């Protein structure tokens, strides 16, 4: 098979010859490690969105109906934490002002 072109691996930076136009990595190991890092980064961002209340976890009820909030029955003793809980709920319901 004739090499397609000289390229640089997206993961390790090593030079290699492409055998197909869509080849981005010099080896299966680099491809696997790069994919693992991409998935980890995606999950980090996703968990942060869930923690901030922007994204609802799949196992939680995703409804904007009255009475289906995630605030809880009792007030939080820490006023700053209570304010953060209220802000997250407002963000989840897409309410701009209160």
PDB file of C-alpha atoms in Angstrom:
ATOM      1  CA  UNK A   1       0.000   0.000   0.000  1.00  0.00           C
ATOM      2  CA  UNK A   2       1.359   3.409  -0.959  1.00  0.00           C
ATOM      3  CA  UNK A   3       1.465   5.975   1.887  1.00  0.00           C
ATOM      4  CA  UNK A   4      -1.020   8.806   1.491  1.00  0.00           C
ATOM      5  CA  UNK A   5       1.021  11.578   3.074  1.00  0.00           C
ATOM      6  CA  UNK A   6       3.356  12.505   5.884  1.00  0.00           C
ATOM      7  CA  UNK A   7       1.393  13.588   8.986  1.00  0.00           C
ATOM      8  CA  UNK A   8       1.802  14.388  12.663  1.00  0.00           C
ATOM      9  CA  UNK A   9       0.013  12.293  15.328  1.00  0.00           C
ATOM     10  CA  UNK A  10      -2.664  14.344  17.145  1.00  0.00           C
ATOM     11  CA  UNK A  11      -1.867  12.604  20.440  1.00  0.00           C
ATOM     12  CA  UNK A  12       1.902  12.129  20.719  1.00  0.00           C
ATOM     13  CA  UNK A  13       3.131  14.461  17.960  1.00  0.00           C
ATOM     14  CA  UNK A  14       5.195  11.753  16.257  1.00  0.00           C
ATOM     15  CA  UNK A  15       5.516  11.924  12.447  1.00  0.00           C
ATOM     16  CA  UNK A  16       3.988   9.018  10.505  1.00  0.00           C
ATOM     17  CA  UNK A  17       2.725   8.133   7.037  1.00  0.00           C
ATOM     18  CA  UNK A  18      -1.020   8.138   6.554  1.00  0.00           C
ATOM     19  CA  UNK A  19      -2.502   5.140   4.778  1.00  0.00           C
ATOM     20  CA  UNK A  20      -5.939   6.773   4.623  1.00  0.00           C
ATOM     21  CA  UNK A  21      -6.966  10.409   4.484  1.00  0.00           C
ATOM     22  CA  UNK A  22      -8.906  10.278   7.786  1.00  0.00           C
ATOM     23  CA  UNK A  23      -6.073   8.746   9.850  1.00  0.00           C
ATOM     24  CA  UNK A  24      -5.170  11.091  12.715  1.00  0.00           C
ATOM     25  CA  UNK A  25      -3.086   8.888  15.056  1.00  0.00           C
ATOM     26  CA  UNK A  26       0.150   7.004  14.498  1.00  0.00           C
ATOM     27  CA  UNK A  27      -0.999   3.826  16.298  1.00  0.00           C
ATOM     28  CA  UNK A  28      -3.991   2.093  17.864  1.00  0.00           C
ATOM     29  CA  UNK A  29      -2.549   2.895  21.297  1.00  0.00           C
ATOM     30  CA  UNK A  30      -2.486   6.658  20.590  1.00  0.00           C
ATOM     31  CA  UNK A  31      -6.021   6.490  19.177  1.00  0.00           C
ATOM     32  CA  UNK A  32      -7.302   4.635  22.268  1.00  0.00           C
ATOM     33  CA  UNK A  33      -5.590   6.987  24.728  1.00  0.00           C
ATOM     34  CA  UNK A  34      -6.820  10.079  22.878  1.00  0.00           C
ATOM     35  CA  UNK A  35     -10.389   8.759  22.837  1.00  0.00           C
ATOM     36  CA  UNK A  36     -10.178   7.983  26.566  1.00  0.00           C
ATOM     37  CA  UNK A  37      -9.028  11.562  27.294  1.00  0.00           C
ATOM     38  CA  UNK A  38     -11.812  13.015  25.134  1.00  0.00           C
ATOM     39  CA  UNK A  39     -14.442  10.958  26.971  1.00  0.00           C
ATOM     40  CA  UNK A  40     -13.030  11.959  30.364  1.00  0.00           C
ATOM     41  CA  UNK A  41     -13.132  15.655  29.428  1.00  0.00           C
ATOM     42  CA  UNK A  42     -16.719  15.300  28.186  1.00  0.00           C
ATOM     43  CA  UNK A  43     -17.775  13.655  31.464  1.00  0.00           C
ATOM     44  CA  UNK A  44     -16.016  16.353  33.545  1.00  0.00           C
ATOM     45  CA  UNK A  45     -17.926  19.080  31.702  1.00  0.00           C
ATOM     46  CA  UNK A  46     -21.204  17.129  31.936  1.00  0.00           C
ATOM     47  CA  UNK A  47     -20.837  16.517  35.687  1.00  0.00           C
ATOM     48  CA  UNK A  48     -20.117  20.223  36.239  1.00  0.00           C
ATOM     49  CA  UNK A  49     -23.307  21.160  34.350  1.00  0.00           C
ATOM     50  CA  UNK A  50     -25.325  18.697  36.444  1.00  0.00           C
ATOM     51  CA  UNK A  51     -23.747  19.997  39.666  1.00  0.00           C
ATOM     52  CA  UNK A  52     -24.525  23.610  38.672  1.00  0.00           C
ATOM     53  CA  UNK A  53     -28.137  22.713  37.918  1.00  0.00           C
ATOM     54  CA  UNK A  54     -27.946  23.569  34.215  1.00  0.00           C
ATOM     55  CA  UNK A  55     -28.331  19.960  33.134  1.00  0.00           C
ATOM     56  CA  UNK A  56     -30.605  17.449  34.869  1.00  0.00           C
ATOM     57  CA  UNK A  57     -29.159  13.982  35.446  1.00  0.00           C
ATOM     58  CA  UNK A  58     -30.954  11.232  33.471  1.00  0.00           C
ATOM     59  CA  UNK A  59     -32.143   9.423  36.609  1.00  0.00           C
ATOM     60  CA  UNK A  60     -33.796  12.569  37.997  1.00  0.00           C
ATOM     61  CA  UNK A  61     -37.269  13.687  36.995  1.00  0.00           C
ATOM     62  CA  UNK A  62     -36.853  16.342  34.300  1.00  0.00           C
ATOM     63  CA  UNK A  63     -40.029  18.371  34.644  1.00  0.00           C
ATOM     64  CA  UNK A  64     -40.612  22.092  34.953  1.00  0.00           C
ATOM     65  CA  UNK A  65     -44.044  21.660  36.558  1.00  0.00           C
ATOM     66  CA  UNK A  66     -44.871  23.438  39.794  1.00  0.00           C
ATOM     67  CA  UNK A  67     -43.879  21.364  42.798  1.00  0.00           C
ATOM     68  CA  UNK A  68     -41.205  19.299  41.052  1.00  0.00           C
ATOM     69  CA  UNK A  69     -38.175  21.322  42.120  1.00  0.00           C
ATOM     70  CA  UNK A  70     -34.948  20.152  43.663  1.00  0.00           C
ATOM     71  CA  UNK A  71     -34.936  22.687  46.490  1.00  0.00           C
ATOM     72  CA  UNK A  72     -36.014  20.290  49.234  1.00  0.00           C
ATOM     73  CA  UNK A  73     -38.560  20.476  52.036  1.00  0.00           C
ATOM     74  CA  UNK A  74     -36.440  22.237  54.647  1.00  0.00           C
ATOM     75  CA  UNK A  75     -34.473  25.438  54.538  1.00  0.00           C
ATOM     76  CA  UNK A  76     -30.695  25.143  54.507  1.00  0.00           C
ATOM     77  CA  UNK A  77     -29.065  26.531  57.674  1.00  0.00           C
ATOM     78  CA  UNK A  78     -26.246  28.122  55.683  1.00  0.00           C
ATOM     79  CA  UNK A  79     -27.771  31.206  54.010  1.00  0.00           C
ATOM     80  CA  UNK A  80     -25.182  31.315  51.225  1.00  0.00           C
ATOM     81  CA  UNK A  81     -25.828  27.669  50.338  1.00  0.00           C
ATOM     82  CA  UNK A  82     -29.590  28.299  50.411  1.00  0.00           C
ATOM     83  CA  UNK A  83     -29.126  31.218  48.004  1.00  0.00           C
ATOM     84  CA  UNK A  84     -27.069  29.010  45.681  1.00  0.00           C
ATOM     85  CA  UNK A  85     -29.775  26.320  45.743  1.00  0.00           C
ATOM     86  CA  UNK A  86     -32.424  28.890  44.833  1.00  0.00           C
ATOM     87  CA  UNK A  87     -30.253  30.310  42.030  1.00  0.00           C
ATOM     88  CA  UNK A  88     -29.667  26.826  40.597  1.00  0.00           C
ATOM     89  CA  UNK A  89     -33.411  26.150  40.646  1.00  0.00           C
ATOM     90  CA  UNK A  90     -34.138  29.462  38.918  1.00  0.00           C
ATOM     91  CA  UNK A  91     -31.531  28.635  36.284  1.00  0.00           C
ATOM     92  CA  UNK A  92     -33.056  25.164  35.815  1.00  0.00           C
ATOM     93  CA  UNK A  93     -36.502  26.696  35.294  1.00  0.00           C
ATOM     94  CA  UNK A  94     -34.983  29.336  32.977  1.00  0.00           C
ATOM     95  CA  UNK A  95     -36.274  32.258  35.054  1.00  0.00           C
ATOM     96  CA  UNK A  96     -34.210  35.398  34.447  1.00  0.00           C
ATOM     97  CA  UNK A  97     -35.426  37.647  37.278  1.00  0.00           C
ATOM     98  CA  UNK A  98     -37.161  37.050  40.575  1.00  0.00           C
TER      99      UNK A  98
END
